[in-house]
Tab-separated table of C-alpha atoms in Angstrom:
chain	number	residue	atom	x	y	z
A	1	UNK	CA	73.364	111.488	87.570
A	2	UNK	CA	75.476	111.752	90.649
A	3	UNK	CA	75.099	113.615	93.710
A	4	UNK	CA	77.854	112.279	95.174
A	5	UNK	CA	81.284	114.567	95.750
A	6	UNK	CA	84.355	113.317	94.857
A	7	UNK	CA	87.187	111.958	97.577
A	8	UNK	CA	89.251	115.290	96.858
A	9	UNK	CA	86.058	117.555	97.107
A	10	UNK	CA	85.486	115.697	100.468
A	11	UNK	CA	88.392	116.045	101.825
A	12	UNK	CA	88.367	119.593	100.727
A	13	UNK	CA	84.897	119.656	102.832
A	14	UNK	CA	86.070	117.534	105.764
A	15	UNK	CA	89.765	120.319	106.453
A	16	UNK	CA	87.673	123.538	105.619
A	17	UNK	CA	85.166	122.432	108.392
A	18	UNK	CA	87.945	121.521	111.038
A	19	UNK	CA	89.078	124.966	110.395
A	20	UNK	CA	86.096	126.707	110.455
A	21	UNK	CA	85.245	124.886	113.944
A	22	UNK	CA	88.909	125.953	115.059
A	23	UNK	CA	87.451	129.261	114.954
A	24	UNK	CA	83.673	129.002	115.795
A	25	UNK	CA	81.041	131.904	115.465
A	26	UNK	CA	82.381	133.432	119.185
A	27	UNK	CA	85.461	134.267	117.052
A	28	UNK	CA	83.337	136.008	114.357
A	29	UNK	CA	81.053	138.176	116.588
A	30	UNK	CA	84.498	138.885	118.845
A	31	UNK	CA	86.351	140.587	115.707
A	32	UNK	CA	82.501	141.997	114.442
A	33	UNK	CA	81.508	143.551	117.944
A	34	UNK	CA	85.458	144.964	117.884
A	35	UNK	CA	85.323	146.329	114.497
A	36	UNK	CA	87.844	144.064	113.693
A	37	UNK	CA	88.586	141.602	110.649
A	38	UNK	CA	89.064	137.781	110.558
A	39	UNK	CA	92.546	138.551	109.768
A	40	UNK	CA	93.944	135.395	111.065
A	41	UNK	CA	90.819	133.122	109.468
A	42	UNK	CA	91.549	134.520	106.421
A	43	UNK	CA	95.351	133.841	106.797
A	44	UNK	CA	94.757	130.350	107.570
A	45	UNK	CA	92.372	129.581	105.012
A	46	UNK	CA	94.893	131.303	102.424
A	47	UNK	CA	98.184	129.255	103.595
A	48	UNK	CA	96.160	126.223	103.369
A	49	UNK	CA	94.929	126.702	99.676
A	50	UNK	CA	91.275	127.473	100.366
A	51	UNK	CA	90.859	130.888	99.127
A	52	UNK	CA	92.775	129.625	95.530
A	53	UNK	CA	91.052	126.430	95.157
A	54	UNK	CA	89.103	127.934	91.589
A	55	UNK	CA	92.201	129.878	90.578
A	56	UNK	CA	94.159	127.767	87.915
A	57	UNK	CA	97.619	126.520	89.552
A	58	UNK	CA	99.930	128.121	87.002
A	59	UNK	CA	98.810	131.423	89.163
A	60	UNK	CA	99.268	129.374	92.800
A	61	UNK	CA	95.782	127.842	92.763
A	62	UNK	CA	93.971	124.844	93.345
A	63	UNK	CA	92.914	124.527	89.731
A	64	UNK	CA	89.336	123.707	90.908
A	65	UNK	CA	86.025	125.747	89.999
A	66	UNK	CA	83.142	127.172	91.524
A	67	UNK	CA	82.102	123.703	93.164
A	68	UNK	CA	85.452	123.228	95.373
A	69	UNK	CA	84.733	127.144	96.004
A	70	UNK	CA	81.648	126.422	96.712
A	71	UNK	CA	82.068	124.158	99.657
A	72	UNK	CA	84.988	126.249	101.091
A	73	UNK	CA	82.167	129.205	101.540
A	74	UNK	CA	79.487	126.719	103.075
A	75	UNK	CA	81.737	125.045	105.145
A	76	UNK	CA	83.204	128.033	107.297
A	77	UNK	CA	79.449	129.508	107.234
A	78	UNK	CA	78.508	126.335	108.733
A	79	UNK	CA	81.056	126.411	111.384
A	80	UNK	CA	79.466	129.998	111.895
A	81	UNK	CA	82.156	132.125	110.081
A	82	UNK	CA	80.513	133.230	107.062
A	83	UNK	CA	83.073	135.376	105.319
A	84	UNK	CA	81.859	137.580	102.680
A	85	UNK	CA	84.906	138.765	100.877
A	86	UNK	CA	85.340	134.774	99.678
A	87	UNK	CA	82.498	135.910	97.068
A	88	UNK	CA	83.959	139.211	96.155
A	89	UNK	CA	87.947	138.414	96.387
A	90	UNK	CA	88.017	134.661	94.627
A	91	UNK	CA	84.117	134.000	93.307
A	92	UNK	CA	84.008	137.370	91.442
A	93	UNK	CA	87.335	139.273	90.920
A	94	UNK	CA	89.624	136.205	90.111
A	95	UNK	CA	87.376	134.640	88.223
A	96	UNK	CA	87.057	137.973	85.674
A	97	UNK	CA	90.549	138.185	85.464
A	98	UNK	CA	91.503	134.419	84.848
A	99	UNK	CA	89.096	134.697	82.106
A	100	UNK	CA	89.090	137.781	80.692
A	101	UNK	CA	92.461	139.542	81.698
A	102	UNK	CA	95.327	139.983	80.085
A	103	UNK	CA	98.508	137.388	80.785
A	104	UNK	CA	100.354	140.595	82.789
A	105	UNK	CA	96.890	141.058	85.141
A	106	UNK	CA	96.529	137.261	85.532
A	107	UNK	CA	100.255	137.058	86.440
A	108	UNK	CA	99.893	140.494	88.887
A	109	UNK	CA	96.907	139.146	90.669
A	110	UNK	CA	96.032	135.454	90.521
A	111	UNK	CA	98.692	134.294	93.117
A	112	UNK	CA	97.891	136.931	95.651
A	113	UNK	CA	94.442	136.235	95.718
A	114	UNK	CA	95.368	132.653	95.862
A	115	UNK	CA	97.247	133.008	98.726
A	116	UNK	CA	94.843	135.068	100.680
A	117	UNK	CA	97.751	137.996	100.796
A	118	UNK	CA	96.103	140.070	98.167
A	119	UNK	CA	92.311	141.163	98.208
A	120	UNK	CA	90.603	142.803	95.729
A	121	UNK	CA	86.834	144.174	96.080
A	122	UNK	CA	84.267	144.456	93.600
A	123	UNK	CA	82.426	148.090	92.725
A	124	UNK	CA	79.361	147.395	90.778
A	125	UNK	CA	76.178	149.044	92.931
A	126	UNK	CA	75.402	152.540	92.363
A	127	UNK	CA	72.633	155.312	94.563
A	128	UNK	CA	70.608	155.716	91.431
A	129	UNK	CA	70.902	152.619	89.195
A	130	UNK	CA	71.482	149.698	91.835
A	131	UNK	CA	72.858	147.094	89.669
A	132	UNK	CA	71.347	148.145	86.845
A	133	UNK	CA	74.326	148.301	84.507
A	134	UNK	CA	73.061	150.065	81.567
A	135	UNK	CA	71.972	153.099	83.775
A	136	UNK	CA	75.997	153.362	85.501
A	137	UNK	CA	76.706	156.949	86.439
A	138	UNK	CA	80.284	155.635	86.366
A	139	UNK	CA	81.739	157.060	83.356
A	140	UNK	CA	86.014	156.456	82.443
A	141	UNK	CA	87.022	158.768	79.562
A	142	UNK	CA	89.997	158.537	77.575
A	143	UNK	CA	93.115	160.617	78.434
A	144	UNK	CA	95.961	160.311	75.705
A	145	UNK	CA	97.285	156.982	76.969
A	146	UNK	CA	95.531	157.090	80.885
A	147	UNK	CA	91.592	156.710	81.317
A	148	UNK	CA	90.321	159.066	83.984
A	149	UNK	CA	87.023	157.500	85.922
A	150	UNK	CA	84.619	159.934	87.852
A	151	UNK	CA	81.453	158.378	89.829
A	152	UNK	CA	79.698	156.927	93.030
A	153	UNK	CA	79.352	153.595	94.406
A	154	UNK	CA	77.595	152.374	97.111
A	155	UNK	CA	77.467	148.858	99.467
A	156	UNK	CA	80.914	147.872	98.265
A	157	UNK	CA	82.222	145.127	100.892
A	158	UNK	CA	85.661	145.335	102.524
A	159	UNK	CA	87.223	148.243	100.647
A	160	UNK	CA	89.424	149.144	103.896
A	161	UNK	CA	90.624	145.101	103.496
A	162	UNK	CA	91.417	145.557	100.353
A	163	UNK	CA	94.788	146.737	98.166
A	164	UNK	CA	92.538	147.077	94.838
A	165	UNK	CA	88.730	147.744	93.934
A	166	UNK	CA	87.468	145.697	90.331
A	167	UNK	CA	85.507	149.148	89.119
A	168	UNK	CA	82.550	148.556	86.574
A	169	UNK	CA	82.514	151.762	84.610
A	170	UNK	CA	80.877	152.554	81.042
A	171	UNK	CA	82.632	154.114	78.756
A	172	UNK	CA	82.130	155.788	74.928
A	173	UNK	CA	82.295	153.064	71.984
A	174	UNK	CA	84.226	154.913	69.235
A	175	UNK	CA	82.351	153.212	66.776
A	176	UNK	CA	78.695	153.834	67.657
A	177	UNK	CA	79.398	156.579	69.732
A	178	UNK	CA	77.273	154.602	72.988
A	179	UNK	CA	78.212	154.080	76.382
A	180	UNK	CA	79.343	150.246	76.858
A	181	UNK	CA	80.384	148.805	80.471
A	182	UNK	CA	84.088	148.738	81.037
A	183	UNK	CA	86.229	146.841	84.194
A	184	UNK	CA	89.330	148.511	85.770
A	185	UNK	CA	91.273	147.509	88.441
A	186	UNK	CA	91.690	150.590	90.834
A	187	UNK	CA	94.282	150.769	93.580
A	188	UNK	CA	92.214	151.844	96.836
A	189	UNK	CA	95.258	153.728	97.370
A	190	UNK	CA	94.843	155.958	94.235
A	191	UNK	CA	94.462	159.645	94.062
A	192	UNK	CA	90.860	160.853	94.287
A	193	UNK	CA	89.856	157.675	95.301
A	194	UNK	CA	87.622	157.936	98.610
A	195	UNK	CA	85.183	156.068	100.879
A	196	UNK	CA	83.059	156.647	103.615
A	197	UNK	CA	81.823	153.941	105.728
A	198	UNK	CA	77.889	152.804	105.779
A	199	UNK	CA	76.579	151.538	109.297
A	200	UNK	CA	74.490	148.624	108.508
A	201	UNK	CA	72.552	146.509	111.366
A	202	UNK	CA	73.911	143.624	110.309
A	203	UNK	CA	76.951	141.917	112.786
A	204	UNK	CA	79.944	141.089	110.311
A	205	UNK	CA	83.793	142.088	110.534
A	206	UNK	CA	83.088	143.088	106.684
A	207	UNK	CA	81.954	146.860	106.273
A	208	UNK	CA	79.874	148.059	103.839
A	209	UNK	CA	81.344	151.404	102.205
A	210	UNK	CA	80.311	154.363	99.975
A	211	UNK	CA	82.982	154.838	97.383
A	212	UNK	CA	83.598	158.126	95.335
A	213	UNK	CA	85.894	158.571	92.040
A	214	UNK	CA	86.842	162.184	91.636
A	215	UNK	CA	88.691	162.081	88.260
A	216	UNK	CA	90.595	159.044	88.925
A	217	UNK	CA	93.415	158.412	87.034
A	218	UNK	CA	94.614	155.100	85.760
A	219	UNK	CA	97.212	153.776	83.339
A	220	UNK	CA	95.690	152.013	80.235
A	221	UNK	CA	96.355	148.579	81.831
A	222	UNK	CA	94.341	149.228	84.638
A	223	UNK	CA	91.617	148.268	81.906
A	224	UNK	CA	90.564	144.651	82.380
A	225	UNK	CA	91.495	142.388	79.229
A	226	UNK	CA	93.054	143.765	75.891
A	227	UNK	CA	90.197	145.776	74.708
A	228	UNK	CA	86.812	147.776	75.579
A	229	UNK	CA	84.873	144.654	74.037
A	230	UNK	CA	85.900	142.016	77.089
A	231	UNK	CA	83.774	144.450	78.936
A	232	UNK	CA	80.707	142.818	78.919
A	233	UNK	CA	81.558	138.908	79.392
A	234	UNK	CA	84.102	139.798	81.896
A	235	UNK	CA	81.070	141.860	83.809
A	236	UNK	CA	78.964	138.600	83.111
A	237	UNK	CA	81.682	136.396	83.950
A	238	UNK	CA	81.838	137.381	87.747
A	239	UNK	CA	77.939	137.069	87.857
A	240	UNK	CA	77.384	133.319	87.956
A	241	UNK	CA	80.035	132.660	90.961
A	242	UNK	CA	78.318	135.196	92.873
A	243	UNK	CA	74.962	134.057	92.832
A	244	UNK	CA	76.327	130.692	93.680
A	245	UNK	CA	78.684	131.029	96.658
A	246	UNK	CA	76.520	133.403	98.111
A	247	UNK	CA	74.080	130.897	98.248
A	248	UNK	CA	75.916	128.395	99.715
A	249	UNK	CA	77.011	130.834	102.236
A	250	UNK	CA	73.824	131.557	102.822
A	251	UNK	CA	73.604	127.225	102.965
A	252	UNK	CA	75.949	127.015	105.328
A	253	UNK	CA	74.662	129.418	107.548
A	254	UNK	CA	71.264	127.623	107.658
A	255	UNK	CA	72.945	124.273	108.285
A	256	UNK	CA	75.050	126.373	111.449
A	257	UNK	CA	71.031	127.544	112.625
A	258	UNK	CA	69.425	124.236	112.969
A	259	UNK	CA	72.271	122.291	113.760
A	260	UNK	CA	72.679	124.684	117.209
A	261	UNK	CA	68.804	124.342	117.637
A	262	UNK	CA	68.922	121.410	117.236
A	263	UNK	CA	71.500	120.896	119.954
A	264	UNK	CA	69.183	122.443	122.201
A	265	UNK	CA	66.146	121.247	121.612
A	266	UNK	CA	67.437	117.645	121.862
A	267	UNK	CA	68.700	118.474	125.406
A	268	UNK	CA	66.221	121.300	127.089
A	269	UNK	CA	63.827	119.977	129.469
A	270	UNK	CA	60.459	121.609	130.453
A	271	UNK	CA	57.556	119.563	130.842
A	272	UNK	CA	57.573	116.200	132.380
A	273	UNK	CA	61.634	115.311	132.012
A	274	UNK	CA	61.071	115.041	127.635
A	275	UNK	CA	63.191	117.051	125.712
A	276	UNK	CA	61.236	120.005	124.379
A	277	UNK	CA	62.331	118.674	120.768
A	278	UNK	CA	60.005	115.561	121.322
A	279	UNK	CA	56.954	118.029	120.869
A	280	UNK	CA	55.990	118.451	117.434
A	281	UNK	CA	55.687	122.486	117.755
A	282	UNK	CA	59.304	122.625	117.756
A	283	UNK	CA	60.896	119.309	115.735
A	284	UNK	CA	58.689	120.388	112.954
A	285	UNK	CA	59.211	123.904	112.108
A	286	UNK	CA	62.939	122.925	112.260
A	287	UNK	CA	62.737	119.960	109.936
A	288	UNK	CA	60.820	121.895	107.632
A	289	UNK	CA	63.729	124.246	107.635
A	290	UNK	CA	66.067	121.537	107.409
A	291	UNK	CA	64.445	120.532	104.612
A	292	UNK	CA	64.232	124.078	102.453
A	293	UNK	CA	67.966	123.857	103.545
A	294	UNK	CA	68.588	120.874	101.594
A	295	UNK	CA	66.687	121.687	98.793
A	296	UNK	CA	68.610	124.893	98.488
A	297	UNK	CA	72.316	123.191	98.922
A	298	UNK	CA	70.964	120.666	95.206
A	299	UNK	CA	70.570	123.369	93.475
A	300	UNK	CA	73.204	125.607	94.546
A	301	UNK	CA	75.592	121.882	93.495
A	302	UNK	CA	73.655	121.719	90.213
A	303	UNK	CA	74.332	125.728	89.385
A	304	UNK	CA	77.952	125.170	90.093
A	305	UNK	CA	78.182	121.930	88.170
A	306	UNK	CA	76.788	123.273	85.157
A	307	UNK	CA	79.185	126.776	85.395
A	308	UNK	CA	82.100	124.669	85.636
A	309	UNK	CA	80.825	122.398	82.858
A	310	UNK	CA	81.106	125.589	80.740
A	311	UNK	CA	76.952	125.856	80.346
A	312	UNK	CA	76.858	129.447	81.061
A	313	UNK	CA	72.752	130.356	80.150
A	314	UNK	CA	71.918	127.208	82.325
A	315	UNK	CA	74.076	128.080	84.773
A	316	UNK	CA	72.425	131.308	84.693
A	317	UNK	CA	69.151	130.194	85.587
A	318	UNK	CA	70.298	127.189	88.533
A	319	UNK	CA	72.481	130.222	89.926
A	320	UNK	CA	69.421	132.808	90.264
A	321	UNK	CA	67.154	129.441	91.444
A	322	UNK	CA	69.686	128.893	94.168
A	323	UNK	CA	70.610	132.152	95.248
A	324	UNK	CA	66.748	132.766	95.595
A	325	UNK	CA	66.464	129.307	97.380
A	326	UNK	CA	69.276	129.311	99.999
A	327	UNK	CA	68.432	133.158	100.782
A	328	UNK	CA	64.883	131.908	101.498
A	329	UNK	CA	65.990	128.981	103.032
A	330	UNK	CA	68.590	130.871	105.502
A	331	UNK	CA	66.232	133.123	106.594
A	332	UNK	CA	64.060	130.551	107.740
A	333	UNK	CA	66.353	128.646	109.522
A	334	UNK	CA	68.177	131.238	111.477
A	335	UNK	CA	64.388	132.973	112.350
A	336	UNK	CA	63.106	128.943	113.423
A	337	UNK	CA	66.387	128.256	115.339
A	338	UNK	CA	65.818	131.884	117.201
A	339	UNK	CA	62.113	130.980	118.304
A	340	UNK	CA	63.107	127.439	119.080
A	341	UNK	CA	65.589	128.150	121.571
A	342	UNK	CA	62.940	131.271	122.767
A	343	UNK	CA	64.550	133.458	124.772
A	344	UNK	CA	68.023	131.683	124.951
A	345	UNK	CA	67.761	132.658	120.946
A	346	UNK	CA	68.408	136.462	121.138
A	347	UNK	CA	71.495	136.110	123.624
A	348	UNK	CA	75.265	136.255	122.218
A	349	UNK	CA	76.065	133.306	123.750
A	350	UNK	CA	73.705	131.537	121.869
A	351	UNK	CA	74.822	132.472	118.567
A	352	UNK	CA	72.076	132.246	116.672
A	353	UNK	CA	70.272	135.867	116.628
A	354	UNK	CA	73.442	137.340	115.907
A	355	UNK	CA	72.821	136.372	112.109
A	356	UNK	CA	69.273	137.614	111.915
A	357	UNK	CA	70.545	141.037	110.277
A	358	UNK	CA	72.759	139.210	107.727
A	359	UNK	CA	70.287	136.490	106.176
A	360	UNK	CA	67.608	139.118	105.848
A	361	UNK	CA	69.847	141.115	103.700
A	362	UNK	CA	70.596	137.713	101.776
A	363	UNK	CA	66.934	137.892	100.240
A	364	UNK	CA	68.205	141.426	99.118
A	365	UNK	CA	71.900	141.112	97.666
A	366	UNK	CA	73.725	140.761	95.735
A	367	UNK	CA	70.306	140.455	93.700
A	368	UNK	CA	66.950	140.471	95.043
A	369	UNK	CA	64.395	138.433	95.483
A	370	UNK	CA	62.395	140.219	93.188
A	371	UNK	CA	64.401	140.407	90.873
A	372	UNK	CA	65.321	136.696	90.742
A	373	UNK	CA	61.491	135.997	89.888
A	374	UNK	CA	61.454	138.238	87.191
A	375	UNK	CA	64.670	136.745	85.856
A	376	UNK	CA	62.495	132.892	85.928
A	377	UNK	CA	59.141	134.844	84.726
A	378	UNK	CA	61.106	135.954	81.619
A	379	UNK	CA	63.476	133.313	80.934
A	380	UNK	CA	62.300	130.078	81.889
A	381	UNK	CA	58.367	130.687	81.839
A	382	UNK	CA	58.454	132.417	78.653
A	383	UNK	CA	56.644	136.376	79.898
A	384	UNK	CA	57.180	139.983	78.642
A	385	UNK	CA	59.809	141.240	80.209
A	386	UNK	CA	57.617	143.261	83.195
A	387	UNK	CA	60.855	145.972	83.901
C-alpha cells in the first residue's frame, strides 16, 4: 500500500498549482461577475498538456488516467479556479470516446480536447427524469441512413463554450422492440438545436443551460461507437471520472477555504495582541474541516486508483464514497472559513463567500447526496433497493 504519488504525478501537481496561482480566484470571480469565460486559463492549461493528461498520446495526450486528471482539477480549485468543464470536456466526453468510439471519432476528437482547442459538453439531465436514464424523454429514431433526435435537457454546463454536445438519447432495440440508451455527438451548431440560459446563484464563468432538440438531424456517425449496444458502457464509462474529479474539485476547493482562513486567523488580532487562531473556537472548527478534507482527498486517490486499475464495480463504489465525501467536506470548509474570518468572510476581496453557492450545489450534482446513500445502502450494505 502506497499513498505516495509518483515524481511525474508530482511534478504534474507542483506546474498545475504554479498555474493555477498565476491566475488566483480574483481572476475567476473577474471573468464570473463579467459573464465572461476563463478563456485564457483554459488556453494555458491546454498548451501545457493539462487538459489531455488521461487522453492516450496517439490522440495528443498525456497517456495518463483519471489520477493525473485528478490532480489537474484539485490543483487549479485549490489555487481558487475551479473549472467545471475539466469534468465534462476530458473526465466524461473523452473518456467515452477513447473507449467506446469508433477509430474516425477518436481521431476527430481526442486531440482537440487534448489541446484545450476543442470542447465538447455532456447532455444527460432531463425536467422529468433527472438522471434517471431509463425514464429519458430523449428519443433518436432512425431515418434511412440519418437518426433524427427530439427532446429536452436541462443543467447542461458550458454549451455556449462548446463546438459539440455528447447527447444521451434512447432509442428502439430492433430486436426486443425496447427503448435502450444511445450517445451522439451533436454539433451545438446543428439545425433545431437550441438553448436557453438558466440563472443559477452560484458565481462561475460556466453557465448552466436548458437545451431543446426539435427533430435534430444527424448522420449515422454522429452515433457513438459502431453499434446501438456500446450504448450502455459508453453511458457508464463517463460515470466513474465524474464522480471522481468532481470530488477532487470539490477537494481542492476545500483545501483553497481553510488555507485562506487559515491565513487570517494566524495573523488577525483582537484580544490581548494573540492571534484570534490561538483560541480554540476558531483553530478547531477549521481543523476539523481540514480533517474531513483529507479524508475526502484518500478516497477520491483510492476511487481513481482502482478506475485506472481497470476495477470498474469497485471503482464504482470509492467514486460515489468520494464524491459524497469531498461534497460534504467542501461545504464545510468554505461555510467554517466564511464564519472564521466573520464579517471579512462575505466580502469579494476575501474570496471565500464567493464559493458558498457552488459547494452547496456539490452535495446536489452531478449526483446527490441522497442518492449516493442509497447507492452504499444497496450495494455495499446489502438492502432492498428503497427507489
Amino acid at each position: 500500500m502506497n499513498f505516495d504519488l509518483t515524481p511525474e504525478q508530482d511534478q504534474l501537481r507542483d506546474a498545475v498549482r504554479a498555474l493555477g496561482r498565476k491566475y488566483g480566484h480574483g481572476y475567476f470571480v473577474e471573468k464570473a461577475r463579467a459573464g465572461e469565460h476563463t478563456t485564457e486559463l483554459w488556453d494555458d492549461a491546454g498548451r501545457l498538456g493539462y487538459l489531455g493528461v488521461n487522453i492516450p498520446t496517439e490522440y495528443g495526450g498525456g497517456g495518463g488516467g483519471i489520477t493525473e486528471l485528478a490532480i489537474v482539477c484539485e490543483e487549479l480549485a485549490a489555487a481558487g479556479c475551479p473549472l467545471l468543464l475539466l469534468v465534462v470536456s476530458p473526465a466524461i466526453v473523452a473518456t467515452v470516446i477513447a473507449k467506446h468510439g469508433t477509430d474516425d471519432q477518436r481521431e476527430r476528437f481526442l486531440p482537440g480536447m487534448a489541446d484545450g482547442s476543442l470542447k465538447v459538453v455532456f447532455a444527460i439531465t432531463e425536467p422529468e427524469a433527472g438522471s434517471n436514464f431509463h425514464r429519458l424523454g430523449t428519443v433518436a429514431r432512425r431515418d434511412g441512413d440519418d437518426w433524427v433526435l427530439s427532446g429536452r435537457k436541462c443543467y447542461i454546463s458550458g454549451v455556449d463554450e462548446a463546438q459539440y454536445v455528447l447527447v444521451v438519447a434512447r432509442t428502439e432495440d430492433a430486436s426486443t422492440g425496447k427503448l435502450k440508451p444511445a450517445l451522439f455527438v451533436v454539433p451545438t451548431d446543428a439545425p433545431g438545436l437550441t438553448h436557453s440560459k438558466l440563472d443559477m446563484e452560484i458565481v462561475s464563468p460556466e453557465n448552466q443551460f436548458l437545451l431543446y432538440l426539435d427533430d435534430v438531424r444527424l448522420p449515422a456517425d454522429a452515433l457513438v461507437g459502431e453499434s446501438l449496444d456500446a450504448g450502455l458502457p459508453a453511458l457508464f464509462a463517463g460515470l466513474n471520472p465524474e464522480r471522481i474529479t468532481v470530488a477532487a474539485m470539490g477537494a481542492g476547493t476545500g483545501r483553497y477555504a481553510i488555507e485562506r482562513a487559515s491565513d487570517y486567523t494566524a495573523t488577525r488580532k483582537v484580544w490581548g495582541g494573540r492571534s484570534i487562531g490561538s483560541h480554540q473556537g476558531v483553530s478547531h472548527p477549521l481543523a476539523h474541516a481540514a480533517v474531513q478534507v483529507e479524508l475526502a482527498r484518500l478516497m477520491i486517490y483510492k476511487a481513481a486508483t482502482l478506475y485506472d486499475a481497470g476495477r470498474d464495480l469497485e471503482a464504482g463504489v470509492a467514486g460515489n464514497m468520494a464524491k459524497y465525501a469531498a461534497g460534504e467536506a467542501a461545504a464545510l470548509a468554505v461555510d467554517t472559513a466564511v464564519q472564521a474570518l466573520g464579517g471579512a468572510g462575505m466580502t469579494t476581496e476575501y474570496g471565500v463567500a464567493t464559493l458558498l453557492g457552488a459547494v452547496r450545489a456539490g452535495r446536489i450534482a452531478p449526483v446527490s447526496r441522497e442518492m449516493i446513500l442509497n447507492f452504499v445502502a444497496q450495494h455495499v450494505l446489502g438492502q432492498d433497493k428503497s427507489y
